[in-house]
């Protein structure tokens, strides 16, 4: 099965429990990620109480921070809560991250990163991965990345997710940092070839099935973010293509599955939170406008979300 080599990218404000339920209503095999959480937010909010649902596996939680001891504390709780993997964020370029000296800034601090990996390993058995960029600012050499991988591999990190562009610190917003620095897949491939014993997942601007297939021949996995968020049904096409299946849930069936699963959640949640990730479900179809209008109406008039079940797909 090839679909289990694909990953939903971690996205703040998007890959929350509702989006993950939506994805699981479409595919039970694509790998899931949480949103990025700082170690402090994990330790001191009710995030630490969330236990992974059996349907969510395989799921990685992404943590950001720079204090190895805090990572160790989080790792113990994360392991007990049932996550399959702890991913360390070494790619986020936001100004908050620069102040806190974590995220992409850690590319310059491989010793801190290796202490983080060591501490996690000493206090838990959870598998670790690192999500990072090719480099920082306008320097296109791969020295920082090679150093980072060498140091963390020496203390047991085996898996790296490479967003195949640099992070520009201090000059560009996070959004611009996802489009302006140029994509350099070839450099990611060079890294993959330098460390044949490690696992590399490629990420960044991968939106077509053919490109995913091509990258799966080179890398150990492919991570996709914005394309899946704007067009979740894409996963179904991808899964069928990669694994030679012809399995097709209708959009109405997906909505049924989604609403049934949401209704099992214990907390009361606002319609906005429940529905905000569904806007792309009819992406590029003649029903898209009507669908979005209905979602807006249910949210703004606080109607029962089950109204969605009445939507006529054809
Ligand atoms: C709204 C949004 C939020 C994001 N939040 C995170 C995050 O929390 N952690 C992270 O490592 N990357 C984050 N990213 C970056 C994605 O994980 C991914 O690396 C990037 O979007 C490139 O992949 P894509 O071209 O397939 O979207 C975010 C991206 C978007 C669009």
CSV table of C-alpha atoms and ligand atoms in Angstrom, one decimal:
chain,number,residue,atom,x,y,z
A,1,UNK,CA,0.0,0.0,0.0
A,2,UNK,CA,1.4,3.3,-1.0
A,3,UNK,CA,-1.1,5.7,0.6
A,4,UNK,CA,0.4,5.0,4.0
A,5,UNK,CA,3.6,6.7,2.8
A,6,UNK,CA,1.6,10.0,2.4
A,7,UNK,CA,1.1,12.5,5.2
A,8,UNK,CA,-1.1,15.4,5.9
A,9,UNK,CA,1.1,18.4,6.8
A,10,UNK,CA,0.7,19.9,10.3
A,11,UNK,CA,-1.2,23.2,9.9
A,12,UNK,CA,-2.0,25.6,12.7
A,13,UNK,CA,-5.7,26.4,12.7
A,14,UNK,CA,-6.4,23.5,10.3
A,15,UNK,CA,-5.3,20.1,11.4
A,16,UNK,CA,-7.4,20.1,14.5
A,17,UNK,CA,-9.6,17.2,15.7
A,18,UNK,CA,-12.4,18.2,13.3
A,19,UNK,CA,-10.2,18.2,10.2
A,20,UNK,CA,-8.6,15.0,11.3
A,21,UNK,CA,-12.1,13.4,11.6
A,22,UNK,CA,-12.9,14.7,8.1
A,23,UNK,CA,-9.8,13.1,6.7
A,24,UNK,CA,-10.5,9.9,8.4
A,25,UNK,CA,-14.0,9.9,6.9
A,26,UNK,CA,-12.3,9.8,3.5
A,27,UNK,CA,-9.1,7.7,4.2
A,28,UNK,CA,-8.2,5.4,7.0
A,29,UNK,CA,-4.6,5.1,5.9
A,30,UNK,CA,-3.1,8.6,5.2
A,31,UNK,CA,-0.8,9.6,8.1
A,32,UNK,CA,-2.2,12.4,10.3
A,33,UNK,CA,-0.5,15.3,12.1
A,34,UNK,CA,-1.8,17.6,14.8
A,35,UNK,CA,-1.3,21.4,14.6
A,36,UNK,CA,2.0,22.7,16.1
A,37,UNK,CA,1.8,23.1,19.9
A,38,UNK,CA,4.5,24.7,22.0
A,39,UNK,CA,5.8,22.5,24.9
A,40,UNK,CA,4.3,25.1,27.4
A,41,UNK,CA,0.9,25.0,25.7
A,42,UNK,CA,0.9,21.2,25.8
A,43,UNK,CA,2.0,21.0,29.5
A,44,UNK,CA,-0.2,23.8,30.8
A,45,UNK,CA,-3.5,23.6,28.9
A,46,UNK,CA,-6.1,20.8,28.5
A,47,UNK,CA,-4.3,19.6,25.3
A,48,UNK,CA,-2.4,17.3,27.7
A,49,UNK,CA,-5.6,15.5,28.5
A,50,UNK,CA,-6.5,14.6,24.9
A,51,UNK,CA,-6.2,10.9,24.2
A,52,UNK,CA,-5.8,9.7,20.6
A,53,UNK,CA,-8.9,8.0,19.2
A,54,UNK,CA,-8.3,4.6,17.7
A,55,UNK,CA,-9.3,5.9,14.3
A,56,UNK,CA,-6.6,8.5,14.3
A,57,UNK,CA,-3.6,6.2,14.0
A,58,UNK,CA,-1.1,6.8,12.5
A,59,UNK,CA,-0.8,10.2,14.1
A,60,UNK,CA,2.1,12.4,14.9
A,61,UNK,CA,2.0,15.3,17.3
A,62,UNK,CA,4.1,18.3,16.5
A,63,UNK,CA,5.8,20.2,19.3
A,64,UNK,CA,7.8,23.4,19.2
A,65,UNK,CA,10.2,24.6,21.9
A,66,UNK,CA,13.9,24.7,22.8
A,67,UNK,CA,14.0,23.3,26.3
A,68,UNK,CA,15.0,19.6,26.3
A,69,UNK,CA,13.6,19.1,29.8
A,70,UNK,CA,10.2,20.3,28.7
A,71,UNK,CA,10.2,18.1,25.6
A,72,UNK,CA,11.0,15.1,27.9
A,73,UNK,CA,8.0,16.0,30.2
A,74,UNK,CA,5.7,16.3,27.1
A,75,UNK,CA,7.0,13.1,25.6
A,76,UNK,CA,6.0,11.0,28.6
A,77,UNK,CA,2.4,12.4,28.5
A,78,UNK,CA,2.3,12.2,24.7
A,79,UNK,CA,3.3,8.5,24.7
A,80,UNK,CA,0.7,7.7,27.4
A,81,UNK,CA,-1.9,9.6,25.4
A,82,UNK,CA,-1.4,7.2,22.5
A,83,UNK,CA,0.3,9.2,19.8
A,84,UNK,CA,2.5,7.3,17.4
A,85,UNK,CA,5.2,9.8,16.9
A,86,UNK,CA,6.6,13.0,18.3
A,87,UNK,CA,7.6,15.5,15.7
A,88,UNK,CA,9.9,18.4,16.5
A,89,UNK,CA,9.2,21.7,14.6
A,90,UNK,CA,12.4,23.1,13.1
A,91,UNK,CA,10.8,24.9,10.3
A,92,UNK,CA,8.4,27.5,11.5
A,93,UNK,CA,9.6,31.1,10.7
A,94,UNK,CA,7.1,33.3,12.5
A,95,UNK,CA,8.2,36.2,14.6
A,96,UNK,CA,7.0,34.5,17.8
A,97,UNK,CA,9.3,31.6,17.0
A,98,UNK,CA,12.2,34.0,16.5
A,99,UNK,CA,11.6,35.6,19.9
A,100,UNK,CA,11.3,32.2,21.6
A,101,UNK,CA,14.4,30.8,19.7
A,102,UNK,CA,12.6,27.7,18.5
A,103,UNK,CA,11.1,26.5,15.1
A,104,UNK,CA,13.4,27.3,12.2
A,105,UNK,CA,15.9,29.1,14.5
A,106,UNK,CA,16.9,25.7,15.8
A,107,UNK,CA,18.6,25.0,12.5
A,108,UNK,CA,21.4,27.1,13.9
A,109,UNK,CA,21.4,25.1,17.2
A,110,UNK,CA,22.0,21.5,16.4
A,111,UNK,CA,23.4,20.9,19.9
A,112,UNK,CA,20.2,22.0,21.5
A,113,UNK,CA,18.3,19.8,19.0
A,114,UNK,CA,20.4,16.8,19.8
A,115,UNK,CA,19.8,17.4,23.6
A,116,UNK,CA,16.1,17.5,22.9
A,117,UNK,CA,16.2,14.2,21.0
A,118,UNK,CA,18.4,12.7,23.8
A,119,UNK,CA,16.0,13.8,26.5
A,120,UNK,CA,13.0,12.5,24.7
A,121,UNK,CA,14.7,9.2,24.2
A,122,UNK,CA,15.7,8.9,27.8
A,123,UNK,CA,12.2,9.5,29.1
A,124,UNK,CA,10.0,7.7,26.6
A,125,UNK,CA,10.0,5.2,23.8
A,126,UNK,CA,8.0,7.3,21.4
A,127,UNK,CA,9.5,7.5,17.9
A,128,UNK,CA,10.8,10.9,17.0
A,129,UNK,CA,10.9,12.9,13.7
A,130,UNK,CA,12.1,16.3,12.8
A,131,UNK,CA,10.3,18.6,10.3
A,132,UNK,CA,12.7,21.2,8.9
A,133,UNK,CA,13.7,23.3,5.9
A,134,UNK,CA,16.7,23.2,3.5
A,135,UNK,CA,18.4,26.2,5.1
A,136,UNK,CA,18.0,29.7,6.4
A,137,UNK,CA,17.6,33.0,4.7
A,138,UNK,CA,19.3,33.4,1.3
A,139,UNK,CA,22.1,30.8,1.9
A,140,UNK,CA,21.5,27.9,-0.4
A,141,UNK,CA,24.3,25.7,0.9
A,142,UNK,CA,23.1,22.6,2.7
A,143,UNK,CA,25.6,22.9,5.6
A,144,UNK,CA,23.1,23.7,8.3
A,145,UNK,CA,20.8,20.9,7.3
A,146,UNK,CA,23.7,18.4,7.0
A,147,UNK,CA,24.9,19.4,10.4
A,148,UNK,CA,21.5,19.1,11.9
A,149,UNK,CA,20.9,15.7,10.5
A,150,UNK,CA,24.4,14.5,11.5
A,151,UNK,CA,24.0,15.6,15.1
A,152,UNK,CA,20.5,14.3,15.7
A,153,UNK,CA,21.2,11.0,13.9
A,154,UNK,CA,24.1,10.4,16.3
A,155,UNK,CA,21.6,10.5,19.2
A,156,UNK,CA,18.9,8.3,17.5
A,157,UNK,CA,16.7,10.4,15.2
A,158,UNK,CA,15.9,8.4,12.1
A,159,UNK,CA,13.2,10.3,10.3
A,160,UNK,CA,13.3,13.8,8.7
A,161,UNK,CA,10.6,15.7,6.9
A,162,UNK,CA,12.1,18.2,4.6
A,163,UNK,CA,10.0,21.2,3.5
A,164,UNK,CA,12.1,21.7,0.3
A,165,UNK,CA,12.8,25.5,0.6
A,166,UNK,CA,14.7,27.8,2.9
A,167,UNK,CA,13.0,29.7,5.8
A,168,UNK,CA,13.6,33.4,5.7
A,169,UNK,CA,13.7,34.7,9.3
A,170,UNK,CA,12.6,38.2,10.1
A,171,UNK,CA,11.8,39.4,6.6
A,172,UNK,CA,8.8,37.4,5.4
A,173,UNK,CA,5.5,36.4,7.0
A,174,UNK,CA,4.9,32.6,7.6
A,175,UNK,CA,2.5,32.7,4.6
A,176,UNK,CA,5.1,34.3,2.3
A,177,UNK,CA,7.6,31.8,3.7
A,178,UNK,CA,5.5,29.0,2.1
A,179,UNK,CA,5.7,30.4,-1.4
A,180,UNK,CA,8.5,32.9,-1.9
A,181,UNK,CA,11.7,30.9,-1.0
A,182,UNK,CA,12.1,28.7,-4.1
A,183,UNK,CA,11.4,25.0,-4.0
A,184,UNK,CA,14.6,22.9,-4.4
A,185,UNK,CA,13.6,19.2,-4.6
A,186,UNK,CA,16.9,18.3,-6.1
A,187,UNK,CA,18.7,19.5,-2.9
A,188,UNK,CA,16.4,17.4,-0.8
A,189,UNK,CA,17.3,14.4,-3.0
A,190,UNK,CA,21.0,15.1,-2.5
A,191,UNK,CA,20.4,14.9,1.3
A,192,UNK,CA,18.4,11.7,0.9
A,193,UNK,CA,21.3,10.2,-1.0
A,194,UNK,CA,23.8,11.3,1.6
A,195,UNK,CA,22.0,9.5,4.4
A,196,UNK,CA,20.7,6.3,2.9
A,197,UNK,CA,20.1,4.8,6.4
A,198,UNK,CA,17.5,7.5,7.3
A,199,UNK,CA,13.9,8.1,6.4
A,200,UNK,CA,13.1,11.2,4.4
A,201,UNK,CA,9.7,12.6,3.7
A,202,UNK,CA,9.5,15.4,1.1
A,203,UNK,CA,7.1,18.3,1.5
A,204,UNK,CA,6.3,21.6,-0.3
A,205,UNK,CA,4.2,22.5,-3.3
A,206,UNK,CA,3.3,18.9,-4.1
A,207,UNK,CA,-0.2,19.0,-5.6
A,208,UNK,CA,-0.5,16.6,-8.5
A,209,UNK,CA,-0.9,12.8,-8.3
A,210,UNK,CA,1.9,12.3,-10.9
A,211,UNK,CA,4.3,14.4,-8.9
A,212,UNK,CA,3.5,12.5,-5.7
A,213,UNK,CA,4.1,9.2,-7.5
A,214,UNK,CA,7.4,10.5,-8.8
A,215,UNK,CA,8.5,11.7,-5.4
A,216,UNK,CA,7.5,8.4,-3.8
A,217,UNK,CA,10.0,6.6,-6.0
A,218,UNK,CA,12.8,8.8,-4.6
A,219,UNK,CA,11.8,9.5,-1.0
A,220,UNK,CA,10.3,7.4,1.8
A,221,UNK,CA,7.1,9.5,1.9
A,222,UNK,CA,5.3,12.6,0.7
A,223,UNK,CA,3.7,15.3,2.9
A,224,UNK,CA,0.9,17.4,1.5
A,225,UNK,CA,-0.7,20.4,3.1
A,226,UNK,CA,-2.6,23.1,1.3
A,227,UNK,CA,-3.8,21.0,-1.6
A,228,UNK,CA,-5.6,18.6,0.7
A,229,UNK,CA,-7.0,21.4,2.8
A,230,UNK,CA,-8.6,23.1,-0.2
A,231,UNK,CA,-9.7,19.9,-1.9
A,232,UNK,CA,-10.1,17.0,0.6
A,233,UNK,CA,-11.6,14.7,-2.0
A,234,UNK,CA,-8.1,14.7,-3.6
A,235,UNK,CA,-7.1,12.1,-1.1
A,236,UNK,CA,-9.7,9.7,-2.5
A,237,UNK,CA,-8.4,10.1,-6.0
A,238,UNK,CA,-4.8,9.8,-4.7
A,239,UNK,CA,-5.5,6.6,-2.8
A,240,UNK,CA,-7.3,5.0,-5.7
A,241,UNK,CA,-4.5,5.9,-8.1
A,242,UNK,CA,-1.6,4.8,-5.8
A,243,UNK,CA,-3.1,1.6,-4.7
A,244,UNK,CA,-5.0,0.7,-7.9
A,245,UNK,CA,-8.4,0.8,-6.2
A,246,UNK,CA,-11.7,2.0,-7.4
A,247,UNK,CA,-13.2,2.9,-4.1
A,248,UNK,CA,-15.4,5.9,-4.2
A,249,UNK,CA,-17.4,7.4,-1.3
A,250,UNK,CA,-19.8,10.0,-2.4
A,251,UNK,CA,-19.5,13.4,-0.8
A,252,UNK,CA,-22.9,12.8,1.0
A,253,UNK,CA,-21.5,9.6,2.4
A,254,UNK,CA,-18.4,11.4,3.6
A,255,UNK,CA,-20.6,14.0,5.3
A,256,UNK,CA,-22.7,11.3,7.0
A,257,UNK,CA,-19.6,9.6,8.3
A,258,UNK,CA,-18.2,13.0,9.5
A,259,UNK,CA,-21.3,14.1,11.3
A,260,UNK,CA,-21.8,10.7,12.9
A,261,UNK,CA,-18.2,10.8,14.2
A,262,UNK,CA,-18.6,14.4,15.4
A,263,UNK,CA,-21.7,13.5,17.4
A,264,UNK,CA,-19.6,11.0,19.4
A,265,UNK,CA,-17.3,13.8,20.7
A,266,UNK,CA,-18.1,14.6,24.3
A,267,UNK,CA,-17.7,18.3,24.2
A,268,UNK,CA,-20.2,20.8,22.9
A,269,UNK,CA,-18.6,22.6,20.0
A,270,UNK,CA,-19.6,25.6,18.0
A,271,UNK,CA,-21.0,25.1,14.4
A,272,UNK,CA,-18.1,27.2,13.2
A,273,UNK,CA,-15.5,24.8,14.6
A,274,UNK,CA,-17.4,21.8,13.3
A,275,UNK,CA,-18.0,23.1,9.8
A,276,UNK,CA,-15.1,25.4,9.0
A,277,UNK,CA,-13.0,22.7,7.4
A,278,UNK,CA,-15.8,21.5,5.1
A,279,UNK,CA,-15.8,24.4,2.6
A,280,UNK,CA,-13.5,22.6,0.1
A,281,UNK,CA,-15.6,19.4,0.0
A,282,UNK,CA,-17.2,20.4,-3.3
A,283,UNK,CA,-14.1,22.0,-4.7
A,284,UNK,CA,-14.2,22.5,-8.4
A,285,UNK,CA,-17.8,21.2,-8.8
A,286,UNK,CA,-21.0,22.9,-9.9
A,287,UNK,CA,-22.4,22.5,-6.4
A,288,UNK,CA,-19.5,24.3,-4.7
A,289,UNK,CA,-21.3,27.7,-4.4
A,290,UNK,CA,-24.5,26.2,-3.0
A,291,UNK,CA,-22.6,24.1,-0.5
A,292,UNK,CA,-20.6,27.0,0.8
A,293,UNK,CA,-23.7,29.1,1.1
A,294,UNK,CA,-25.4,26.4,3.2
A,295,UNK,CA,-22.3,26.1,5.4
A,296,UNK,CA,-22.3,29.9,6.0
A,297,UNK,CA,-26.0,29.8,6.7
A,298,UNK,CA,-25.7,27.0,9.3
A,299,UNK,CA,-22.9,28.8,11.0
A,300,UNK,CA,-24.4,32.3,11.0
A,301,UNK,CA,-27.9,31.3,11.9
A,302,UNK,CA,-26.7,28.6,14.4
A,303,UNK,CA,-28.9,25.9,12.7
A,304,UNK,CA,-28.5,22.2,13.5
A,305,UNK,CA,-25.5,20.8,11.7
A,306,UNK,CA,-27.6,17.8,10.6
A,307,UNK,CA,-29.1,20.2,8.0
A,308,UNK,CA,-26.1,19.3,6.0
A,309,UNK,CA,-27.4,15.7,5.6
A,310,UNK,CA,-30.2,17.1,3.4
A,311,UNK,CA,-27.9,18.7,0.8
A,312,UNK,CA,-28.5,17.1,-2.6
A,313,UNK,CA,-25.2,16.1,-4.1
A,314,UNK,CA,-26.6,15.7,-7.6
B,1,LIG,C1,-2.3,27.5,7.5
B,1,LIG,C2,-1.0,26.8,7.6
B,1,LIG,C3,-0.5,26.5,8.9
B,1,LIG,C4,0.7,25.8,9.0
B,1,LIG,N1,1.1,25.4,10.3
B,1,LIG,C5,2.2,24.6,10.4
B,1,LIG,C6,2.6,24.1,11.6
B,1,LIG,O1,1.9,24.2,12.6
B,1,LIG,N2,3.8,23.3,11.7
B,1,LIG,C7,4.5,23.1,10.5
B,1,LIG,O2,5.6,22.4,10.6
B,1,LIG,N3,4.2,23.6,9.4
B,1,LIG,C8,3.1,24.3,9.2
B,1,LIG,N4,2.7,24.8,8.0
B,1,LIG,C9,3.5,24.4,6.8
B,1,LIG,C10,3.0,23.1,6.3
B,1,LIG,O3,3.1,22.0,7.2
B,1,LIG,C11,3.8,22.7,5.0
B,1,LIG,O4,5.1,22.5,5.3
B,1,LIG,C12,3.7,23.8,3.9
B,1,LIG,O5,2.3,24.3,3.8
B,1,LIG,C13,4.2,23.3,2.6
B,1,LIG,O6,3.4,22.2,2.2
B,1,LIG,P1,2.2,22.3,1.0
B,1,LIG,O7,2.9,23.1,-0.1
B,1,LIG,O8,1.9,21.0,0.7
B,1,LIG,O9,1.1,23.1,1.7
B,1,LIG,C14,1.5,25.4,7.9
B,1,LIG,C15,0.9,25.7,6.6
B,1,LIG,C16,-0.3,26.4,6.5
B,1,LIG,C17,-0.8,26.7,5.1
